Amino acid sequence: MVTTADLTRHIETTALAFRGYDVANLGRSRELLEHPVYGSIVHATLDRVSEICSEVIHSRVDLAEFIQAGEKTSLATFPHDIATIVGMELAQLSLLEEVFEVPIRQSRMTFGYSIGELSALIFGGSYTLESLLPVPLEMAHDCGELAADTTLGVLFTRGATLRTEDVERLCRVVSGEGKGLIGPSAYLSPNTALLLGQGDTLNRIEQLMGDFIPDKVMLRRNPNQWPPLHSPLVWQRHIPNRTAMMLYQLEETLTPPSPTVLSMVTGEASHNMVDSRDVLIRWTDHPQRLWDVIDETLSSGVEFVVHVGPTPSLIAATFARLENNVIRQMGNGNKYLHILGRGLASELNRHAWLTRLLPSKAALLRTPYISHVILEDWLLEQPLPETTIVAIPQEIVEPTERLREVTVLEPNQTTESTSG
């Protein structure tokens, strides 16, 4: 098990990966909320987020009640899910920082898929929670309505690279038929793209894809409904323009995030004082470049990836598939690849100049040597500091006894799966 000392020692080669919206968004949040030590910190964060959410959607929101009720994700709960994801991501990091005293703000970088990028920017100090969270919440109702006629398709090849220009040209042709919009929502790997389309557009993609993509290509449909962020479908409700209006009316002066945030819009560290607002406007209708971010992360010499949020699945699963592929290649009798990969895992961290000289794809060989931490599981399984200070409500203690110390025994290990 990765210990507190491990995280602290490797913090400058650690990346924080924030999850986005998914078919399940609660994870182990209820356990964290009801924890005798963590509960007060989690509750305080959720209360703050609930107040913002209530004001934006003009309806009372209590995220603690929402989590305890175990509400399942649906289009109707999209605003609550957005708020829950952001709130729990920030709460988990507060626990890591305050209870375990891990200096997480010294991390090498952060990045987030979809809603997770907003959490990363709030954590990094570029925006306040009160200024940035209302932006996706303001658009949530319209995105939920658009999802009713939207289908997600996974476009992939078995070996060849899926060229983005071919995918986008195919989507433009089908959209041009006038029977609904379709476009790429994410590029998960060099051979996999997510498409979001209206009406019959996915069927038309399947009929025409062989004419636009030279290699054998397949399309698999996803049965769930997805709000069509990061696709051209949001144009129908003017969501990029409305986002621009909200962002450019912010009174605060932006600062570069610390730690650095890799944007899924560009695949690079693009959030700065000049460009951050424009990047977030493009965040609404441009595809998520997950693969570019993972490639950049590997090239940077990161040794640990801490996955933040309830049941983080997509980013963790992408790393796991890549690791399996690399290990399979190393196991095919290629001792050179094995030695090179093991060497890169240590030498890239010791010699920054080596990173710049090596081809970027060589960094992929480091994948099996990177440690991954699912933060919510780690928090619930890691032995707590032997002496933990717990605040006691003022009304039940004497004024001279504000705090007491409790000794917390190591909790039982859980066998609950972390796959989402």
PDB file of C-alpha atoms in Angstrom, residues 109-405:
ATOM      1  CA  MET A 109       0.751  18.947 -12.355  1.00  0.00           C
ATOM      2  CA  THR A 110      -2.996  18.377 -12.362  1.00  0.00           C
ATOM      3  CA  PHE A 111      -5.521  17.599 -15.067  1.00  0.00           C
ATOM      4  CA  GLY A 112      -9.190  16.721 -15.219  1.00  0.00           C
ATOM      5  CA  TYR A 113     -11.589  15.087 -17.631  1.00  0.00           C
ATOM      6  CA  SER A 114     -14.644  17.248 -18.426  1.00  0.00           C
ATOM      7  CA  ILE A 115     -15.995  18.688 -15.127  1.00  0.00           C
ATOM      8  CA  GLY A 116     -12.728  17.609 -13.503  1.00  0.00           C
ATOM      9  CA  GLU A 117     -10.806  20.346 -15.327  1.00  0.00           C
ATOM     10  CA  LEU A 118     -12.928  22.934 -13.545  1.00  0.00           C
ATOM     11  CA  SER A 119     -12.121  21.328 -10.189  1.00  0.00           C
ATOM     12  CA  ALA A 120      -8.420  21.399 -11.060  1.00  0.00           C
ATOM     13  CA  LEU A 121      -8.603  25.129 -11.844  1.00  0.00           C
ATOM     14  CA  ILE A 122     -10.464  25.881  -8.610  1.00  0.00           C
ATOM     15  CA  PHE A 123      -7.949  23.825  -6.619  1.00  0.00           C
ATOM     16  CA  GLY A 124      -5.102  25.599  -8.422  1.00  0.00           C
ATOM     17  CA  GLY A 125      -6.430  29.024  -7.444  1.00  0.00           C
ATOM     18  CA  SER A 126      -7.116  30.421 -10.931  1.00  0.00           C
ATOM     19  CA  TYR A 127     -10.815  30.762 -10.125  1.00  0.00           C
ATOM     20  CA  THR A 128     -12.821  30.726  -6.927  1.00  0.00           C
ATOM     21  CA  LEU A 129     -15.465  28.096  -6.370  1.00  0.00           C
ATOM     22  CA  GLU A 130     -18.093  30.847  -6.284  1.00  0.00           C
ATOM     23  CA  SER A 131     -17.036  32.242  -9.687  1.00  0.00           C
ATOM     24  CA  LEU A 132     -16.455  29.082 -11.755  1.00  0.00           C
ATOM     25  CA  LEU A 133     -18.939  26.488 -10.468  1.00  0.00           C
ATOM     26  CA  PRO A 134     -21.982  28.538 -11.603  1.00  0.00           C
ATOM     27  CA  VAL A 135     -20.818  28.296 -15.231  1.00  0.00           C
ATOM     28  CA  PRO A 136     -21.572  24.563 -15.785  1.00  0.00           C
ATOM     29  CA  LEU A 137     -24.543  24.734 -13.416  1.00  0.00           C
ATOM     30  CA  GLU A 138     -26.100  27.523 -15.491  1.00  0.00           C
ATOM     31  CA  MET A 139     -25.891  25.318 -18.605  1.00  0.00           C
ATOM     32  CA  ALA A 140     -26.864  22.036 -16.923  1.00  0.00           C
ATOM     33  CA  HIS A 141     -30.606  22.188 -17.632  1.00  0.00           C
ATOM     34  CA  ASP A 142     -30.131  22.798 -21.355  1.00  0.00           C
ATOM     35  CA  CYS A 143     -27.452  20.101 -21.607  1.00  0.00           C
ATOM     36  CA  GLY A 144     -29.794  17.659 -19.899  1.00  0.00           C
ATOM     37  CA  GLU A 145     -32.581  18.429 -22.378  1.00  0.00           C
ATOM     38  CA  LEU A 146     -30.239  18.028 -25.345  1.00  0.00           C
ATOM     39  CA  ALA A 147     -29.188  14.614 -24.030  1.00  0.00           C
ATOM     40  CA  ALA A 148     -32.687  13.199 -24.541  1.00  0.00           C
ATOM     41  CA  ASP A 149     -32.044  12.836 -28.290  1.00  0.00           C
ATOM     42  CA  THR A 150     -28.319  12.101 -28.065  1.00  0.00           C
ATOM     43  CA  THR A 151     -26.464   8.798 -28.465  1.00  0.00           C
ATOM     44  CA  LEU A 152     -22.833   8.050 -27.650  1.00  0.00           C
ATOM     45  CA  GLY A 153     -20.781   5.917 -30.016  1.00  0.00           C
ATOM     46  CA  VAL A 154     -17.258   4.563 -29.582  1.00  0.00           C
ATOM     47  CA  LEU A 155     -15.358   4.694 -32.881  1.00  0.00           C
ATOM     48  CA  PHE A 156     -12.187   2.598 -32.898  1.00  0.00           C
ATOM     49  CA  THR A 157      -9.683   0.647 -34.966  1.00  0.00           C
ATOM     50  CA  ARG A 158      -7.871  -2.539 -33.964  1.00  0.00           C
ATOM     51  CA  GLY A 159      -4.368  -1.342 -34.675  1.00  0.00           C
ATOM     52  CA  ALA A 160      -3.997   1.653 -36.930  1.00  0.00           C
ATOM     53  CA  THR A 161      -4.098   5.244 -35.723  1.00  0.00           C
ATOM     54  CA  LEU A 162      -7.474   6.981 -36.034  1.00  0.00           C
ATOM     55  CA  ARG A 163      -6.679  10.313 -37.647  1.00  0.00           C
ATOM     56  CA  THR A 164      -8.612  13.200 -36.099  1.00  0.00           C
ATOM     57  CA  GLU A 165      -8.999  14.945 -39.465  1.00  0.00           C
ATOM     58  CA  ASP A 166     -10.728  11.863 -40.904  1.00  0.00           C
ATOM     59  CA  VAL A 167     -13.100  11.635 -37.927  1.00  0.00           C
ATOM     60  CA  GLU A 168     -14.009  15.319 -38.073  1.00  0.00           C
ATOM     61  CA  ARG A 169     -14.512  15.295 -41.856  1.00  0.00           C
ATOM     62  CA  LEU A 170     -16.837  12.290 -41.536  1.00  0.00           C
ATOM     63  CA  CYS A 171     -18.857  14.019 -38.802  1.00  0.00           C
ATOM     64  CA  ARG A 172     -19.151  17.221 -40.852  1.00  0.00           C
ATOM     65  CA  VAL A 173     -20.511  15.312 -43.844  1.00  0.00           C
ATOM     66  CA  VAL A 174     -23.167  13.548 -41.745  1.00  0.00           C
ATOM     67  CA  SER A 175     -24.091  16.789 -39.941  1.00  0.00           C
ATOM     68  CA  GLY A 176     -24.386  18.468 -43.344  1.00  0.00           C
ATOM     69  CA  GLU A 177     -27.206  16.140 -44.310  1.00  0.00           C
ATOM     70  CA  GLY A 178     -29.445  18.277 -42.095  1.00  0.00           C
ATOM     71  CA  LYS A 179     -30.859  15.487 -39.925  1.00  0.00           C
ATOM     72  CA  GLY A 180     -28.983  16.280 -36.728  1.00  0.00           C
ATOM     73  CA  LEU A 181     -25.524  17.221 -35.508  1.00  0.00           C
ATOM     74  CA  ILE A 182     -22.760  14.768 -34.635  1.00  0.00           C
ATOM     75  CA  GLY A 183     -19.188  15.358 -33.585  1.00  0.00           C
ATOM     76  CA  PRO A 184     -16.253  13.937 -31.627  1.00  0.00           C
ATOM     77  CA  SER A 185     -16.543  14.428 -27.866  1.00  0.00           C
ATOM     78  CA  ALA A 186     -13.224  12.880 -26.829  1.00  0.00           C
ATOM     79  CA  TYR A 187     -10.086  11.234 -28.166  1.00  0.00           C
ATOM     80  CA  LEU A 188      -9.291   8.547 -25.623  1.00  0.00           C
ATOM     81  CA  SER A 189      -6.337   6.953 -27.395  1.00  0.00           C
ATOM     82  CA  PRO A 190      -4.651   7.017 -30.814  1.00  0.00           C
ATOM     83  CA  ASN A 191      -7.231   4.536 -32.093  1.00  0.00           C
ATOM     84  CA  THR A 192     -10.397   5.474 -30.113  1.00  0.00           C
ATOM     85  CA  ALA A 193     -12.791   8.419 -30.313  1.00  0.00           C
ATOM     86  CA  LEU A 194     -16.126   9.104 -28.622  1.00  0.00           C
ATOM     87  CA  LEU A 195     -18.857  10.513 -30.873  1.00  0.00           C
ATOM     88  CA  LEU A 196     -22.040  12.230 -29.709  1.00  0.00           C
ATOM     89  CA  GLY A 197     -24.839  12.410 -32.249  1.00  0.00           C
ATOM     90  CA  GLN A 198     -28.520  13.256 -32.559  1.00  0.00           C
ATOM     91  CA  GLY A 199     -31.270  11.192 -34.092  1.00  0.00           C
ATOM     92  CA  ASP A 200     -30.066   8.750 -36.750  1.00  0.00           C
ATOM     93  CA  THR A 201     -26.602  10.276 -37.198  1.00  0.00           C
ATOM     94  CA  LEU A 202     -24.696   7.347 -35.654  1.00  0.00           C
ATOM     95  CA  ASN A 203     -26.320   4.988 -38.169  1.00  0.00           C
ATOM     96  CA  ARG A 204     -25.163   7.278 -40.974  1.00  0.00           C
ATOM     97  CA  ILE A 205     -21.641   7.306 -39.500  1.00  0.00           C
ATOM     98  CA  GLU A 206     -21.635   3.526 -39.570  1.00  0.00           C
ATOM     99  CA  GLN A 207     -22.746   3.500 -43.202  1.00  0.00           C
ATOM    100  CA  LEU A 208     -20.156   6.037 -44.381  1.00  0.00           C
ATOM    101  CA  MET A 209     -17.125   5.512 -42.125  1.00  0.00           C
ATOM    102  CA  GLY A 210     -15.420   3.087 -44.517  1.00  0.00           C
ATOM    103  CA  ASP A 211     -15.320   5.829 -47.170  1.00  0.00           C
ATOM    104  CA  PHE A 212     -13.501   8.294 -44.879  1.00  0.00           C
ATOM    105  CA  ILE A 213     -11.266   6.100 -42.713  1.00  0.00           C
ATOM    106  CA  PRO A 214      -8.847   3.959 -44.733  1.00  0.00           C
ATOM    107  CA  ASP A 215      -8.283   1.257 -42.100  1.00  0.00           C
ATOM    108  CA  LYS A 216     -10.807  -1.205 -40.700  1.00  0.00           C
ATOM    109  CA  VAL A 217     -12.948   0.761 -38.261  1.00  0.00           C
ATOM    110  CA  MET A 218     -15.738  -0.253 -35.888  1.00  0.00           C
ATOM    111  CA  LEU A 219     -18.527   1.579 -34.061  1.00  0.00           C
ATOM    112  CA  ARG A 220     -19.999   0.496 -30.732  1.00  0.00           C
ATOM    113  CA  ARG A 221     -23.015   2.255 -29.214  1.00  0.00           C
ATOM    114  CA  ASN A 222     -23.287   3.144 -25.542  1.00  0.00           C
ATOM    115  CA  PRO A 223     -26.761   2.629 -24.020  1.00  0.00           C
ATOM    116  CA  ASN A 224     -26.575   5.513 -21.537  1.00  0.00           C
ATOM    117  CA  GLN A 225     -27.660   9.119 -22.085  1.00  0.00           C
ATOM    118  CA  TRP A 226     -24.939  11.758 -21.954  1.00  0.00           C
ATOM    119  CA  PRO A 227     -25.215  15.550 -21.761  1.00  0.00           C
ATOM    120  CA  PRO A 228     -23.468  16.609 -24.994  1.00  0.00           C
ATOM    121  CA  LEU A 229     -20.740  18.847 -23.580  1.00  0.00           C
ATOM    122  CA  HIS A 230     -17.499  18.945 -25.593  1.00  0.00           C
ATOM    123  CA  SER A 231     -19.387  18.511 -28.863  1.00  0.00           C
ATOM    124  CA  PRO A 232     -21.018  20.810 -31.461  1.00  0.00           C
ATOM    125  CA  LEU A 233     -24.449  19.800 -30.173  1.00  0.00           C
ATOM    126  CA  VAL A 234     -24.231  22.541 -27.533  1.00  0.00           C
ATOM    127  CA  TRP A 235     -24.362  25.173 -30.289  1.00  0.00           C
ATOM    128  CA  GLN A 236     -28.139  24.668 -30.456  1.00  0.00           C
ATOM    129  CA  ARG A 237     -28.528  26.292 -27.030  1.00  0.00           C
ATOM    130  CA  HIS A 238     -25.761  28.911 -27.585  1.00  0.00           C
ATOM    131  CA  ILE A 239     -23.820  27.419 -24.678  1.00  0.00           C
ATOM    132  CA  PRO A 240     -20.334  28.584 -25.816  1.00  0.00           C
ATOM    133  CA  ASN A 241     -21.566  32.186 -26.188  1.00  0.00           C
ATOM    134  CA  ARG A 242     -23.370  32.130 -22.852  1.00  0.00           C
ATOM    135  CA  THR A 243     -20.268  30.681 -21.214  1.00  0.00           C
ATOM    136  CA  ALA A 244     -18.195  33.478 -22.759  1.00  0.00           C
ATOM    137  CA  MET A 245     -20.551  36.100 -21.345  1.00  0.00           C
ATOM    138  CA  MET A 246     -20.266  34.632 -17.833  1.00  0.00           C
ATOM    139  CA  LEU A 247     -16.489  34.249 -17.951  1.00  0.00           C
ATOM    140  CA  TYR A 248     -15.784  37.701 -19.337  1.00  0.00           C
ATOM    141  CA  GLN A 249     -18.005  39.323 -16.723  1.00  0.00           C
ATOM    142  CA  LEU A 250     -15.897  37.927 -13.870  1.00  0.00           C
ATOM    143  CA  GLU A 251     -14.388  40.748 -11.858  1.00  0.00           C
ATOM    144  CA  GLU A 252     -11.474  38.765 -10.501  1.00  0.00           C
ATOM    145  CA  THR A 253      -7.982  38.916 -11.979  1.00  0.00           C
ATOM    146  CA  LEU A 254      -6.897  35.485 -13.109  1.00  0.00           C
ATOM    147  CA  THR A 255      -3.648  33.900 -11.968  1.00  0.00           C
ATOM    148  CA  PRO A 256      -1.901  30.864 -13.469  1.00  0.00           C
ATOM    149  CA  PRO A 257      -2.946  27.715 -11.598  1.00  0.00           C
ATOM    150  CA  SER A 258      -0.550  26.211  -9.098  1.00  0.00           C
ATOM    151  CA  PRO A 259       0.004  23.310  -9.580  1.00  0.00           C
ATOM    152  CA  THR A 260       0.014  23.604 -13.386  1.00  0.00           C
ATOM    153  CA  VAL A 261      -3.164  22.370 -15.089  1.00  0.00           C
ATOM    154  CA  LEU A 262      -2.938  20.422 -18.340  1.00  0.00           C
ATOM    155  CA  SER A 263      -6.078  21.234 -20.313  1.00  0.00           C
ATOM    156  CA  MET A 264      -8.037  18.507 -22.086  1.00  0.00           C
ATOM    157  CA  VAL A 265      -9.009  21.153 -24.652  1.00  0.00           C
ATOM    158  CA  THR A 266      -5.441  21.542 -25.917  1.00  0.00           C
ATOM    159  CA  GLY A 267      -3.466  18.695 -24.340  1.00  0.00           C
ATOM    160  CA  GLU A 268      -1.082  21.293 -22.918  1.00  0.00           C
ATOM    161  CA  ALA A 269      -0.660  23.707 -20.000  1.00  0.00           C
ATOM    162  CA  SER A 270      -2.800  26.400 -21.641  1.00  0.00           C
ATOM    163  CA  HIS A 271      -4.411  28.077 -18.628  1.00  0.00           C
ATOM    164  CA  ASN A 272      -2.709  31.412 -18.056  1.00  0.00           C
ATOM    165  CA  MET A 273      -3.770  34.987 -17.337  1.00  0.00           C
ATOM    166  CA  VAL A 274      -4.412  35.725 -21.028  1.00  0.00           C
ATOM    167  CA  ASP A 275      -5.832  32.522 -22.489  1.00  0.00           C
ATOM    168  CA  SER A 276      -7.684  30.720 -19.691  1.00  0.00           C
ATOM    169  CA  ARG A 277     -11.128  32.205 -20.393  1.00  0.00           C
ATOM    170  CA  ASP A 278     -10.872  31.359 -24.096  1.00  0.00           C
ATOM    171  CA  VAL A 279      -9.776  27.799 -23.265  1.00  0.00           C
ATOM    172  CA  LEU A 280     -12.839  27.361 -21.042  1.00  0.00           C
ATOM    173  CA  ILE A 281     -15.145  28.654 -23.767  1.00  0.00           C
ATOM    174  CA  ARG A 282     -13.698  26.030 -26.114  1.00  0.00           C
ATOM    175  CA  TRP A 283     -14.106  23.476 -23.302  1.00  0.00           C
ATOM    176  CA  THR A 284     -17.854  23.554 -23.948  1.00  0.00           C
ATOM    177  CA  ASP A 285     -17.768  22.400 -27.598  1.00  0.00           C
ATOM    178  CA  HIS A 286     -14.272  21.029 -28.334  1.00  0.00           C
ATOM    179  CA  PRO A 287     -13.430  17.329 -27.817  1.00  0.00           C
ATOM    180  CA  GLN A 288     -11.488  16.223 -24.766  1.00  0.00           C
ATOM    181  CA  ARG A 289      -7.919  15.313 -25.748  1.00  0.00           C
ATOM    182  CA  LEU A 290      -7.336  12.717 -23.039  1.00  0.00           C
ATOM    183  CA  TRP A 291      -4.611  10.894 -24.939  1.00  0.00           C
ATOM    184  CA  ASP A 292      -2.555  14.057 -25.477  1.00  0.00           C
ATOM    185  CA  VAL A 293      -2.717  14.796 -21.748  1.00  0.00           C
ATOM    186  CA  ILE A 294      -1.629  11.266 -20.815  1.00  0.00           C
ATOM    187  CA  ASP A 295       1.245  11.458 -23.298  1.00  0.00           C
ATOM    188  CA  GLU A 296       2.344  14.799 -21.810  1.00  0.00           C
ATOM    189  CA  THR A 297       2.071  13.371 -18.287  1.00  0.00           C
ATOM    190  CA  LEU A 298       4.276  10.400 -19.102  1.00  0.00           C
ATOM    191  CA  SER A 299       6.858  12.615 -20.817  1.00  0.00           C
ATOM    192  CA  SER A 300       7.050  14.878 -17.759  1.00  0.00           C
ATOM    193  CA  GLY A 301       8.569  12.215 -15.516  1.00  0.00           C
ATOM    194  CA  VAL A 302       5.553  11.709 -13.244  1.00  0.00           C
ATOM    195  CA  GLU A 303       5.944   8.730 -10.876  1.00  0.00           C
ATOM    196  CA  PHE A 304       2.587   8.813  -9.025  1.00  0.00           C
ATOM    197  CA  VAL A 305      -0.929   9.572 -10.273  1.00  0.00           C
ATOM    198  CA  VAL A 306      -3.536  10.304  -7.589  1.00  0.00           C
ATOM    199  CA  HIS A 307      -7.064   9.838  -8.978  1.00  0.00           C
ATOM    200  CA  VAL A 308      -9.411  12.317  -7.318  1.00  0.00           C
ATOM    201  CA  GLY A 309     -13.202  12.126  -7.038  1.00  0.00           C
ATOM    202  CA  PRO A 310     -15.951   9.518  -6.539  1.00  0.00           C
ATOM    203  CA  THR A 311     -15.228   6.191  -8.311  1.00  0.00           C
ATOM    204  CA  PRO A 312     -12.716   7.596 -10.806  1.00  0.00           C
ATOM    205  CA  SER A 313     -12.818   5.250 -13.771  1.00  0.00           C
ATOM    206  CA  LEU A 314     -12.052   6.685 -17.226  1.00  0.00           C
ATOM    207  CA  ILE A 315      -8.543   8.063 -16.657  1.00  0.00           C
ATOM    208  CA  ALA A 316      -7.544   5.161 -14.409  1.00  0.00           C
ATOM    209  CA  ALA A 317      -8.877   2.638 -16.949  1.00  0.00           C
ATOM    210  CA  THR A 318      -7.016   4.346 -19.791  1.00  0.00           C
ATOM    211  CA  PHE A 319      -3.737   4.126 -17.888  1.00  0.00           C
ATOM    212  CA  ALA A 320      -4.488   0.477 -17.039  1.00  0.00           C
ATOM    213  CA  ARG A 321      -5.122  -0.473 -20.693  1.00  0.00           C
ATOM    214  CA  LEU A 322      -1.942   1.284 -21.750  1.00  0.00           C
ATOM    215  CA  GLU A 323       0.013  -0.484 -19.017  1.00  0.00           C
ATOM    216  CA  ASN A 324      -1.325  -3.873 -20.121  1.00  0.00           C
ATOM    217  CA  ASN A 325      -0.369  -3.176 -23.733  1.00  0.00           C
ATOM    218  CA  VAL A 326       3.160  -2.099 -22.798  1.00  0.00           C
ATOM    219  CA  ILE A 327       3.664  -5.089 -20.494  1.00  0.00           C
ATOM    220  CA  ARG A 328       2.457  -7.412 -23.247  1.00  0.00           C
ATOM    221  CA  GLN A 329       5.022  -5.954 -25.639  1.00  0.00           C
ATOM    222  CA  MET A 330       7.774  -6.214 -23.023  1.00  0.00           C
ATOM    223  CA  GLY A 331       6.792  -9.816 -22.390  1.00  0.00           C
ATOM    224  CA  ASN A 332       7.158 -10.819 -26.018  1.00  0.00           C
ATOM    225  CA  GLY A 333      10.816 -11.631 -25.536  1.00  0.00           C
ATOM    226  CA  ASN A 334      11.926  -8.060 -26.071  1.00  0.00           C
ATOM    227  CA  LYS A 335      14.499  -7.637 -23.316  1.00  0.00           C
ATOM    228  CA  TYR A 336      15.580  -4.308 -24.793  1.00  0.00           C
ATOM    229  CA  LEU A 337      12.133  -2.806 -24.239  1.00  0.00           C
ATOM    230  CA  HIS A 338      12.066  -4.116 -20.672  1.00  0.00           C
ATOM    231  CA  ILE A 339      15.471  -2.651 -19.831  1.00  0.00           C
ATOM    232  CA  LEU A 340      14.674   0.621 -21.585  1.00  0.00           C
ATOM    233  CA  GLY A 341      11.351   0.987 -19.781  1.00  0.00           C
ATOM    234  CA  ARG A 342      12.872   0.273 -16.382  1.00  0.00           C
ATOM    235  CA  GLY A 343      15.660   2.728 -17.078  1.00  0.00           C
ATOM    236  CA  LEU A 344      13.314   5.458 -18.234  1.00  0.00           C
ATOM    237  CA  ALA A 345      11.300   5.139 -15.050  1.00  0.00           C
ATOM    238  CA  SER A 346      14.275   6.339 -13.021  1.00  0.00           C
ATOM    239  CA  GLU A 347      16.480   8.264 -15.444  1.00  0.00           C
ATOM    240  CA  LEU A 348      13.772  10.629 -16.713  1.00  0.00           C
ATOM    241  CA  ASN A 349      13.266  11.770 -13.144  1.00  0.00           C
ATOM    242  CA  ARG A 350      16.983  12.218 -12.473  1.00  0.00           C
ATOM    243  CA  HIS A 351      17.921  13.911 -15.736  1.00  0.00           C
ATOM    244  CA  ALA A 352      15.446  16.407 -17.163  1.00  0.00           C
ATOM    245  CA  TRP A 353      17.546  16.865 -20.303  1.00  0.00           C
ATOM    246  CA  LEU A 354      16.967  13.214 -21.216  1.00  0.00           C
ATOM    247  CA  THR A 355      13.231  13.818 -21.478  1.00  0.00           C
ATOM    248  CA  ARG A 356      13.788  16.482 -24.127  1.00  0.00           C
ATOM    249  CA  LEU A 357      16.108  14.293 -26.212  1.00  0.00           C
ATOM    250  CA  LEU A 358      14.079  11.094 -26.291  1.00  0.00           C
ATOM    251  CA  PRO A 359      11.220  10.635 -28.776  1.00  0.00           C
ATOM    252  CA  SER A 360       7.927  11.329 -27.024  1.00  0.00           C
ATOM    253  CA  LYS A 361       6.621   7.815 -27.632  1.00  0.00           C
ATOM    254  CA  ALA A 362       9.543   6.315 -25.710  1.00  0.00           C
ATOM    255  CA  ALA A 363       7.972   7.738 -22.553  1.00  0.00           C
ATOM    256  CA  LEU A 364       5.092   5.258 -22.953  1.00  0.00           C
ATOM    257  CA  LEU A 365       7.475   2.553 -21.747  1.00  0.00           C
ATOM    258  CA  ARG A 366       7.394   4.194 -18.301  1.00  0.00           C
ATOM    259  CA  THR A 367       3.714   3.312 -17.862  1.00  0.00           C
ATOM    260  CA  PRO A 368       4.149   0.034 -15.895  1.00  0.00           C
ATOM    261  CA  TYR A 369       6.434   1.800 -13.403  1.00  0.00           C
ATOM    262  CA  ILE A 370       3.952   4.525 -12.397  1.00  0.00           C
ATOM    263  CA  SER A 371       2.055   4.082  -9.115  1.00  0.00           C
ATOM    264  CA  HIS A 372      -1.665   4.886  -9.036  1.00  0.00           C
ATOM    265  CA  VAL A 373      -3.739   5.864  -5.998  1.00  0.00           C
ATOM    266  CA  ILE A 374      -7.558   5.926  -5.988  1.00  0.00           C
ATOM    267  CA  LEU A 375      -7.845   8.665  -3.387  1.00  0.00           C
ATOM    268  CA  GLU A 376     -11.248   7.832  -1.888  1.00  0.00           C
ATOM    269  CA  ASP A 377     -10.164   4.218  -1.324  1.00  0.00           C
ATOM    270  CA  TRP A 378      -6.827   5.332   0.080  1.00  0.00           C
ATOM    271  CA  LEU A 379      -8.505   7.691   2.542  1.00  0.00           C
ATOM    272  CA  LEU A 380     -10.804   4.949   3.832  1.00  0.00           C
ATOM    273  CA  GLU A 381      -8.115   2.259   4.008  1.00  0.00           C
ATOM    274  CA  GLN A 382      -5.040   4.203   5.112  1.00  0.00           C
ATOM    275  CA  PRO A 383      -4.275   4.126   8.851  1.00  0.00           C
ATOM    276  CA  LEU A 384      -5.010   7.549  10.289  1.00  0.00           C
ATOM    277  CA  PRO A 385      -2.419   9.526  12.202  1.00  0.00           C
ATOM    278  CA  GLU A 386      -2.258   8.044  15.703  1.00  0.00           C
ATOM    279  CA  THR A 387      -3.558  11.226  17.276  1.00  0.00           C
ATOM    280  CA  THR A 388      -6.192  13.137  15.351  1.00  0.00           C
ATOM    281  CA  ILE A 389      -7.791  16.390  16.480  1.00  0.00           C
ATOM    282  CA  VAL A 390     -11.559  16.338  16.160  1.00  0.00           C
ATOM    283  CA  ALA A 391     -13.673  19.459  16.657  1.00  0.00           C
ATOM    284  CA  ILE A 392     -16.594  19.061  19.068  1.00  0.00           C
ATOM    285  CA  PRO A 393     -19.676  21.280  18.595  1.00  0.00           C
ATOM    286  CA  GLN A 394     -19.473  24.237  20.970  1.00  0.00           C
ATOM    287  CA  GLU A 395     -22.885  23.734  22.497  1.00  0.00           C
ATOM    288  CA  ILE A 396     -21.989  20.368  24.045  1.00  0.00           C
ATOM    289  CA  VAL A 397     -18.637  21.272  25.620  1.00  0.00           C
ATOM    290  CA  GLU A 398     -17.394  23.715  28.170  1.00  0.00           C
ATOM    291  CA  PRO A 399     -15.747  26.868  26.742  1.00  0.00           C
ATOM    292  CA  THR A 400     -12.347  25.700  27.971  1.00  0.00           C
ATOM    293  CA  GLU A 401     -12.661  22.365  26.193  1.00  0.00           C
ATOM    294  CA  ARG A 402     -12.973  23.226  22.499  1.00  0.00           C
ATOM    295  CA  LEU A 403     -10.998  20.267  21.201  1.00  0.00           C
ATOM    296  CA  ARG A 404     -10.169  16.799  22.309  1.00  0.00           C
ATOM    297  CA  GLU A 405      -7.732  14.230  21.060  1.00  0.00           C
TER     298      GLU A 405
END
